[in-house]
Coordinates of C-alpha atoms and ligand atoms in Angstrom, one line a residue:
X9 CA 27.8 11.9 68.4
X10 CA 27.3 12.5 65.2
X11 CA 24.0 14.4 63.9
X12 CA 21.6 11.7 62.5
X13 CA 20.8 11.3 58.9
X14 CA 17.1 10.4 58.4
X15 CA 16.4 8.4 54.9
X16 CA 13.4 7.1 53.8
X17 CA 12.8 4.5 51.4
X18 CA 9.3 5.7 49.9
X19 CA 7.8 3.0 47.8
X20 CA 10.2 0.3 47.3
X21 CA 9.3 -2.4 44.6
X22 CA 6.7 -4.6 46.7
X23 CA 4.1 -2.8 48.4
X24 CA 1.2 -1.6 46.5
X25 CA -1.7 1.1 47.5
X26 CA -4.0 -1.7 48.4
X27 CA -1.8 -2.6 51.0
X28 CA -1.3 0.8 52.3
X29 CA -3.2 3.6 50.5
X30 CA -0.4 6.2 51.9
X31 CA 1.8 4.4 49.1
X32 CA 3.4 7.3 47.2
X33 CA 3.7 5.4 43.8
X34 CA 3.2 8.6 40.7
X35 CA 6.0 11.4 40.4
X36 CA 3.9 13.9 42.1
X37 CA 3.0 11.6 45.1
X38 CA 6.6 10.5 45.5
X39 CA 7.6 14.3 45.5
X40 CA 4.7 15.3 47.9
X41 CA 5.9 13.0 50.3
X42 CA 9.7 13.5 49.9
X43 CA 8.7 17.3 50.5
X44 CA 6.7 16.5 54.1
X45 CA 9.1 14.0 55.0
X46 CA 11.7 16.8 55.0
X47 CA 9.9 19.2 56.2
X48 CA 9.4 16.8 59.5
X49 CA 13.6 15.8 59.3
X50 CA 14.4 13.7 56.9
X51 CA 17.3 14.4 54.2
X52 CA 18.2 11.5 52.2
X53 CA 15.4 9.6 49.7
X54 CA 15.6 6.1 48.5
X55 CA 13.8 6.1 45.0
X56 CA 12.1 3.3 42.9
X57 CA 10.0 3.7 40.0
X58 CA 6.7 2.5 39.0
X59 CA 4.5 2.1 35.8
X60 CA 1.1 3.3 35.2
X61 CA -0.2 -0.1 36.6
X62 CA 1.8 0.5 39.7
X63 CA 4.3 -2.3 38.8
X64 CA 8.3 -2.2 39.4
X65 CA 10.2 -0.9 36.3
X66 CA 13.3 0.3 35.3
X67 CA 12.3 2.5 32.9
X68 CA 14.8 5.5 33.3
X69 CA 11.8 8.1 32.0
X70 CA 10.2 7.3 35.0
X71 CA 13.5 7.7 37.3
X72 CA 14.2 11.0 35.4
X73 CA 10.0 12.3 36.2
X74 CA 10.5 11.2 39.6
X75 CA 13.7 12.8 39.9
X76 CA 12.5 16.1 38.7
X77 CA 9.4 16.6 40.6
X78 CA 11.9 15.8 43.9
X79 CA 14.2 18.3 42.8
X80 CA 11.3 21.1 42.2
X81 CA 9.7 20.5 45.3
X82 CA 12.5 19.7 47.9
X83 CA 15.6 20.8 46.0
X84 CA 18.0 20.5 48.8
X85 CA 17.5 16.9 49.8
X86 CA 20.0 13.9 48.7
X87 CA 18.4 11.7 46.4
X88 CA 19.1 8.0 45.6
X89 CA 18.1 5.9 43.1
X90 CA 17.6 2.2 43.5
X91 CA 19.4 -0.4 41.3
X92 CA 17.4 -3.1 43.1
X93 CA 16.4 -6.3 40.8
X94 CA 12.8 -6.7 41.1
X95 CA 12.0 -4.7 38.2
X96 CA 14.3 -6.7 35.9
X97 CA 17.4 -8.2 35.3
X98 CA 19.0 -6.7 32.7
X99 CA 22.7 -5.5 34.0
X100 CA 22.1 -2.2 31.9
X101 CA 18.6 -1.1 32.5
X102 CA 19.8 -1.7 36.5
X103 CA 22.8 0.6 36.5
X104 CA 20.7 3.0 34.5
X105 CA 19.6 4.8 37.1
X106 CA 23.2 5.9 38.6
X107 CA 24.1 7.3 35.1
X108 CA 21.3 9.9 35.7
X109 CA 24.3 11.2 38.2
X110 CA 22.0 11.1 41.5
X111 CA 24.1 12.0 44.6
X112 CA 23.7 8.6 45.6
X113 CA 22.8 5.3 44.3
X114 CA 21.9 1.9 46.2
X115 CA 24.5 -0.9 45.6
X116 CA 23.9 -4.6 47.0
X117 CA 27.3 -6.5 47.0
X118 CA 25.9 -9.8 47.1
X119 CA 23.2 -12.5 46.6
X120 CA 20.1 -13.6 48.7
X121 CA 16.9 -14.7 49.5
X122 CA 14.0 -12.4 49.7
X123 CA 10.0 -13.4 49.6
X124 CA 9.2 -15.2 46.5
X125 CA 12.7 -14.5 44.7
X126 CA 16.8 -14.8 44.9
X127 CA 17.9 -11.3 44.7
X128 CA 20.5 -12.0 42.4
X129 CA 24.0 -10.1 42.1
X130 CA 26.4 -12.2 40.6
X131 CA 30.1 -11.4 41.2
X132 CA 30.3 -10.4 37.7
X133 CA 27.2 -7.8 37.4
X134 CA 28.6 -6.2 40.9
X135 CA 31.7 -5.8 39.4
X136 CA 30.0 -4.2 36.5
X137 CA 27.9 -1.9 38.6
X138 CA 31.3 -0.9 40.7
X139 CA 32.4 0.2 37.4
X140 CA 29.8 2.4 36.9
X141 CA 30.0 4.4 40.3
X142 CA 33.5 4.4 39.6
X143 CA 33.0 6.4 36.2
X144 CA 30.3 8.2 37.3
X145 CA 31.5 9.2 40.8
X146 CA 28.2 8.6 42.4
X147 CA 28.3 7.4 45.8
X148 CA 27.1 3.9 46.5
X149 CA 25.3 2.9 49.6
X150 CA 26.4 -0.8 50.0
X151 CA 23.0 -2.5 51.0
X152 CA 23.8 -5.3 53.2
X153 CA 21.5 -8.1 53.9
X154 CA 24.4 -10.9 54.9
X155 CA 27.6 -10.3 56.4
X156 CA 29.5 -11.7 53.5
X157 CA 28.5 -8.4 51.6
X158 CA 30.6 -6.3 53.7
X159 CA 33.6 -8.3 52.9
X160 CA 32.6 -8.2 49.2
X161 CA 32.3 -4.1 49.7
X162 CA 35.9 -4.1 51.3
X163 CA 37.2 -6.2 48.1
X164 CA 36.0 -3.9 45.7
X165 CA 37.4 -0.8 47.5
X166 CA 40.8 -2.4 47.6
X167 CA 40.3 -2.8 43.9
X168 CA 40.0 0.7 43.3
X169 CA 36.3 0.5 42.2
X170 CA 34.7 2.0 45.2
X171 CA 36.2 4.9 47.2
X172 CA 36.3 4.8 51.0
X173 CA 34.7 6.2 53.4
X174 CA 32.2 3.5 52.5
X175 CA 28.7 4.0 53.6
X176 CA 26.6 0.9 54.5
X177 CA 22.6 0.2 55.0
X178 CA 22.4 -2.8 57.2
X179 CA 18.9 -4.6 55.8
X180 CA 17.7 -6.5 58.8
X181 CA 14.4 -8.7 59.2
X182 CA 13.8 -9.3 55.4
X183 CA 12.2 -13.1 55.4
X184 CA 15.0 -15.1 54.1
X185 CA 17.8 -12.9 55.2
X186 CA 19.4 -11.7 58.6
X187 CA 17.1 -11.2 61.5
X188 CA 16.4 -7.8 62.9
X189 CA 17.8 -7.9 66.2
X190 CA 20.7 -5.6 68.2
X191 CA 22.4 -8.3 68.4
X192 CA 23.1 -8.6 64.4
X193 CA 23.2 -4.5 64.1
X194 CA 26.2 -4.6 66.7
X195 CA 27.9 -7.2 65.0
X196 CA 27.4 -6.0 61.4
X197 CA 28.1 -2.5 62.7
X198 CA 31.3 -3.5 64.3
X199 CA 32.4 -5.5 61.6
X200 CA 32.6 -2.7 58.6
X201 CA 36.2 -0.9 57.9
X202 CA 37.1 1.8 60.2
X203 CA 35.9 5.1 59.0
X204 CA 32.7 4.1 57.3
X205 CA 29.3 5.2 58.1
X206 CA 26.3 3.2 58.2
X207 CA 22.5 3.3 58.6
X208 CA 19.7 0.3 59.6
X209 CA 16.9 -0.4 57.4
X210 CA 15.3 -2.6 59.8
X211 CA 11.9 -4.8 57.8
X212 CA 8.5 -5.1 59.2
X213 CA 8.5 -4.6 63.0
X214 CA 11.9 -4.6 63.1
X215 CA 12.0 -1.1 61.7
X216 CA 11.3 1.3 64.8
X217 CA 13.0 -0.9 67.4
X218 CA 16.2 -1.2 65.4
X219 CA 16.3 2.8 64.7
X220 CA 16.3 3.3 68.3
X221 CA 19.3 0.9 68.7
X222 CA 20.9 3.0 66.1
X223 CA 20.1 6.3 67.3
X224 CA 21.2 5.2 70.8
X225 CA 24.8 3.6 69.1
X226 CA 25.7 6.5 66.9
X227 CA 24.5 5.1 63.4
X228 CA 21.8 6.5 61.7
X229 CA 18.1 5.4 60.6
X230 CA 16.1 4.6 57.2
X231 CA 12.4 4.2 57.8
X232 CA 9.9 4.2 54.9
X233 CA 6.8 2.2 53.5
X234 CA 9.0 0.3 51.2
X235 CA 10.5 -1.6 54.5
X236 CA 7.1 -1.4 56.9
X237 CA 3.8 -0.5 56.4
X238 CA 2.9 0.0 60.1
X239 CA 3.2 2.0 63.1
X240 CA 4.2 -0.1 66.1
X241 CA 0.9 0.4 67.6
X242 CA -0.1 -1.8 64.7
X243 CA -1.8 1.0 63.1
X244 CA -1.5 2.4 59.2
X245 CA 2.1 3.8 58.7
X246 CA 3.0 6.9 56.0
X247 CA 6.3 8.1 55.5
X248 CA 5.8 11.3 57.2
X249 CA 4.4 9.5 60.4
X250 CA 7.3 7.0 60.4
X251 CA 9.8 9.8 60.2
X252 CA 8.3 12.1 62.9
X253 CA 8.4 9.1 65.2
X254 CA 12.3 8.9 64.7
X255 CA 12.6 12.5 65.2
X256 CA 10.6 12.1 68.5
X257 CA 12.9 9.2 69.5
X258 CA 16.1 11.1 68.7
X259 CA 15.1 14.1 70.6
X260 CA 14.1 12.0 73.4
X261 CA 17.7 10.3 73.6
X262 CA 19.4 13.6 73.1
X263 CA 20.6 13.2 69.3
X264 CA 20.1 15.8 66.7
X265 CA 18.8 15.9 63.2
X266 CA 21.2 16.2 60.5
X267 CA 20.4 19.0 58.0
X268 CA 20.9 18.2 54.3
X269 CA 24.6 19.9 53.8
X270 CA 25.3 18.3 57.7
X271 CA 24.5 14.8 56.2
X272 CA 26.3 15.3 52.9
X273 CA 29.3 16.0 55.2
X274 CA 28.4 13.1 57.4
X275 CA 28.6 10.7 54.1
X276 CA 31.8 12.7 52.4
X277 CA 29.3 13.3 49.4
X278 CA 31.3 16.0 46.7
X279 CA 29.5 19.0 47.1
X280 CA 29.9 19.7 43.4
X281 CA 27.7 16.8 42.9
X282 CA 24.8 18.2 44.4
X283 CA 22.7 19.3 41.5
X284 CA 24.3 17.0 38.5
X285 CA 21.3 15.3 38.0
X286 CA 19.7 18.6 37.0
X287 CA 22.1 18.4 33.8
X288 CA 20.5 14.9 32.9
X289 CA 16.5 15.8 33.5
X290 CA 16.6 18.1 31.0
Ligands
LIG54 ZN1 14.6 0.1 47.6

């Protein structure tokens, strides 16, 4: 089996410090958490931006600050910036994090309901964002909340906007979309184009059980406070505690953990793109 790539979704758009004081919100907190999680075994970091009042923002300067601090404290890790919609709906604002030339960006190829909102990604917006991925050469992580999003990604690949091998993240267990069951994970993992890679992000209580399933199935794992605030025993989680748990599970099962460069090779990331973001952060 391939070595296991551990991704951390550190902050997200929804959790607050009131819900869990371990949530990293400022650039310093985010970068310090990246460092700790990387020391524990994680190599890929999914990053959002919050304003001074903790609210989600698409302010490109906050993204820059976050990326700069991460590159200072953990220069080797893979940075993936979010293009999610909770912070705003303006197309270009959502695309801007990709234009900072991180190694990866998130890309949801369809719409669905999430708590309190319609997570809206219209066909026209999807094509717009796909073109930005094409222009910049940034590798998208296709966020799949529903099966049709796999078909949309396949369609974009056939049209030449995004390049195979594709990398998928199955987000399972969010209220309003596909439930977080091993059956659904199995179905999705068998539905992606041959040669693709995949990871799973189980939401809430689904996080650790689906991670264990993915480790055994040969997929990869995303954990973090964006997706889940608690450990399975009900105590408060932190990003490093979640990573440590995944590393222990993987070791027990006999799956080795990927270094950043091993992850780059599994994900077919262009080695020349490793530090392109630095030129954008000046
Ligand atoms: Zn996110």
